[in-house]
């Protein structure tokens, strides 16, 4: 849960810094995985601007959870971050 929260938080921070308009957040959950997808329109002025370590941090966090992260433009002027994390369920007594 914390990994999902941090991925959404960082992706929304990046969308605010480098995007324009609203971001769309989608979280899908099934028996085997959680898929987190955040997408937003890219601000034309920010297309080449790079700063910080947000994507690197997301990638490391997802890797530590044995998941996969993709991040980049979709070819239609939108930036997409998608994390696929294995679902871990814990049993409570």
C-alpha atoms as a printed R data frame, in Angstrom:
   type eleno elety resid chain resno      x       y       z
1  ATOM     1    CA   UNK     A     1  0.000   0.000   0.000
2  ATOM     2    CA   UNK     A     2  2.784   2.422   0.854
3  ATOM     3    CA   UNK     A     3  4.510   1.783  -2.475
4  ATOM     4    CA   UNK     A     4  1.288   2.519  -4.368
5  ATOM     5    CA   UNK     A     5  0.795   5.711  -2.358
6  ATOM     6    CA   UNK     A     6  4.342   6.924  -3.040
7  ATOM     7    CA   UNK     A     7  4.118   6.139  -6.782
8  ATOM     8    CA   UNK     A     8  0.883   8.126  -7.105
9  ATOM     9    CA   UNK     A     9  2.306  10.954  -5.003
10 ATOM    10    CA   UNK     A    10  5.489  11.261  -7.076
11 ATOM    11    CA   UNK     A    11  3.705  10.866 -10.414
12 ATOM    12    CA   UNK     A    12  1.238  13.614  -9.464
13 ATOM    13    CA   UNK     A    13  4.096  15.855  -8.333
14 ATOM    14    CA   UNK     A    14  5.754  15.374 -11.725
15 ATOM    15    CA   UNK     A    15  2.442  15.981 -13.522
16 ATOM    16    CA   UNK     A    16  2.045  19.250 -11.621
17 ATOM    17    CA   UNK     A    17  5.619  20.359 -12.370
18 ATOM    18    CA   UNK     A    18  5.823  19.334 -16.013
19 ATOM    19    CA   UNK     A    19  2.257  18.984 -17.191
20 ATOM    20    CA   UNK     A    20 -0.771  21.020 -17.970
21 ATOM    21    CA   UNK     A    21 -4.375  20.397 -17.047
22 ATOM    22    CA   UNK     A    22 -5.613  17.546 -14.934
23 ATOM    23    CA   UNK     A    23 -3.912  14.229 -14.327
24 ATOM    24    CA   UNK     A    24 -5.791  10.944 -14.513
25 ATOM    25    CA   UNK     A    25 -5.066   8.305 -11.866
26 ATOM    26    CA   UNK     A    26 -6.220   4.725 -12.310
27 ATOM    27    CA   UNK     A    27 -5.526   1.926  -9.837
28 ATOM    28    CA   UNK     A    28 -6.577  -1.600 -10.804
29 ATOM    29    CA   UNK     A    29 -6.349  -4.448  -8.337
30 ATOM    30    CA   UNK     A    30 -6.849  -8.154  -8.894
31 ATOM    31    CA   UNK     A    31 -5.748 -11.348  -7.182
32 ATOM    32    CA   UNK     A    32 -2.196 -11.232  -8.555
33 ATOM    33    CA   UNK     A    33 -1.215  -7.612  -9.097
34 ATOM    34    CA   UNK     A    34 -1.893  -3.932  -8.621
35 ATOM    35    CA   UNK     A    35 -1.544  -1.667 -11.673
36 ATOM    36    CA   UNK     A    36 -1.080   2.048 -11.034
37 ATOM    37    CA   UNK     A    37 -1.381   4.374 -14.027
38 ATOM    38    CA   UNK     A    38 -1.035   8.160 -13.945
39 ATOM    39    CA   UNK     A    39 -1.238  10.210 -17.119
40 ATOM    40    CA   UNK     A    40 -1.302  13.902 -17.939
41 ATOM    41    CA   UNK     A    41 -0.825  16.280 -20.830
42 ATOM    42    CA   UNK     A    42  2.777  17.406 -21.286
43 ATOM    43    CA   UNK     A    43  3.471  21.131 -21.112
44 ATOM    44    CA   UNK     A    44  5.252  21.995 -24.384
45 ATOM    45    CA   UNK     A    45  7.775  24.172 -22.528
46 ATOM    46    CA   UNK     A    46  8.607  21.365 -20.115
47 ATOM    47    CA   UNK     A    47  9.047  18.592 -22.711
48 ATOM    48    CA   UNK     A    48 12.826  18.810 -22.550
49 ATOM    49    CA   UNK     A    49 13.165  20.046 -18.966
50 ATOM    50    CA   UNK     A    50 14.495  17.471 -16.530
51 ATOM    51    CA   UNK     A    51 15.110  17.980 -12.847
52 ATOM    52    CA   UNK     A    52 15.128  15.968  -9.672
53 ATOM    53    CA   UNK     A    53 15.171  12.246  -9.157
54 ATOM    54    CA   UNK     A    54 11.452  11.427  -9.039
55 ATOM    55    CA   UNK     A    55 11.383   8.834 -11.800
56 ATOM    56    CA   UNK     A    56 14.547   7.185 -10.493
57 ATOM    57    CA   UNK     A    57 13.024   6.995  -7.019
58 ATOM    58    CA   UNK     A    58  9.809   5.487  -8.379
59 ATOM    59    CA   UNK     A    59 11.765   2.944 -10.411
60 ATOM    60    CA   UNK     A    60 13.821   1.911  -7.348
61 ATOM    61    CA   UNK     A    61 10.747   1.676  -5.122
62 ATOM    62    CA   UNK     A    62  8.881  -0.481  -7.664
63 ATOM    63    CA   UNK     A    63 11.936  -2.716  -8.206
64 ATOM    64    CA   UNK     A    64 12.223  -3.225  -4.433
65 ATOM    65    CA   UNK     A    65  8.616  -4.469  -4.499
66 ATOM    66    CA   UNK     A    66  9.486  -6.861  -7.383
67 ATOM    67    CA   UNK     A    67  7.411  -4.858  -9.859
68 ATOM    68    CA   UNK     A    68  7.937  -3.039 -13.144
69 ATOM    69    CA   UNK     A    69  7.693   0.663 -13.980
70 ATOM    70    CA   UNK     A    70  7.334   2.351 -17.335
71 ATOM    71    CA   UNK     A    71  7.404   6.098 -17.733
72 ATOM    72    CA   UNK     A    72  7.404   8.273 -20.811
73 ATOM    73    CA   UNK     A    73  5.467  10.049 -23.529
74 ATOM    74    CA   UNK     A    74  2.694   8.155 -25.274
75 ATOM    75    CA   UNK     A    75  3.186   9.857 -28.645
76 ATOM    76    CA   UNK     A    76 -0.042  11.836 -28.288
77 ATOM    77    CA   UNK     A    77  1.236  14.614 -26.042
78 ATOM    78    CA   UNK     A    78  0.617  12.776 -22.784
79 ATOM    79    CA   UNK     A    79  3.074  11.490 -20.185
80 ATOM    80    CA   UNK     A    80  2.233   8.085 -18.734
81 ATOM    81    CA   UNK     A    81  3.618   6.453 -15.604
82 ATOM    82    CA   UNK     A    82  2.584   2.843 -15.077
83 ATOM    83    CA   UNK     A    83  3.657   0.597 -12.236
84 ATOM    84    CA   UNK     A    84  2.774  -3.081 -12.098
85 ATOM    85    CA   UNK     A    85  3.271  -4.531  -8.636
86 ATOM    86    CA   UNK     A    86  2.752  -8.114  -7.508
87 ATOM    87    CA   UNK     A    87 -0.165  -8.326  -5.113
88 ATOM    88    CA   UNK     A    88  0.836  -9.248  -1.602
89 ATOM    89    CA   UNK     A    89 -1.948 -10.219   0.716
90 ATOM    90    CA   UNK     A    90 -1.303 -10.711   4.374
91 ATOM    91    CA   UNK     A    91 -3.482 -12.853   6.574
92 ATOM    92    CA   UNK     A    92 -4.550 -11.390   9.884
93 ATOM    93    CA   UNK     A    93 -5.391 -13.696  12.765
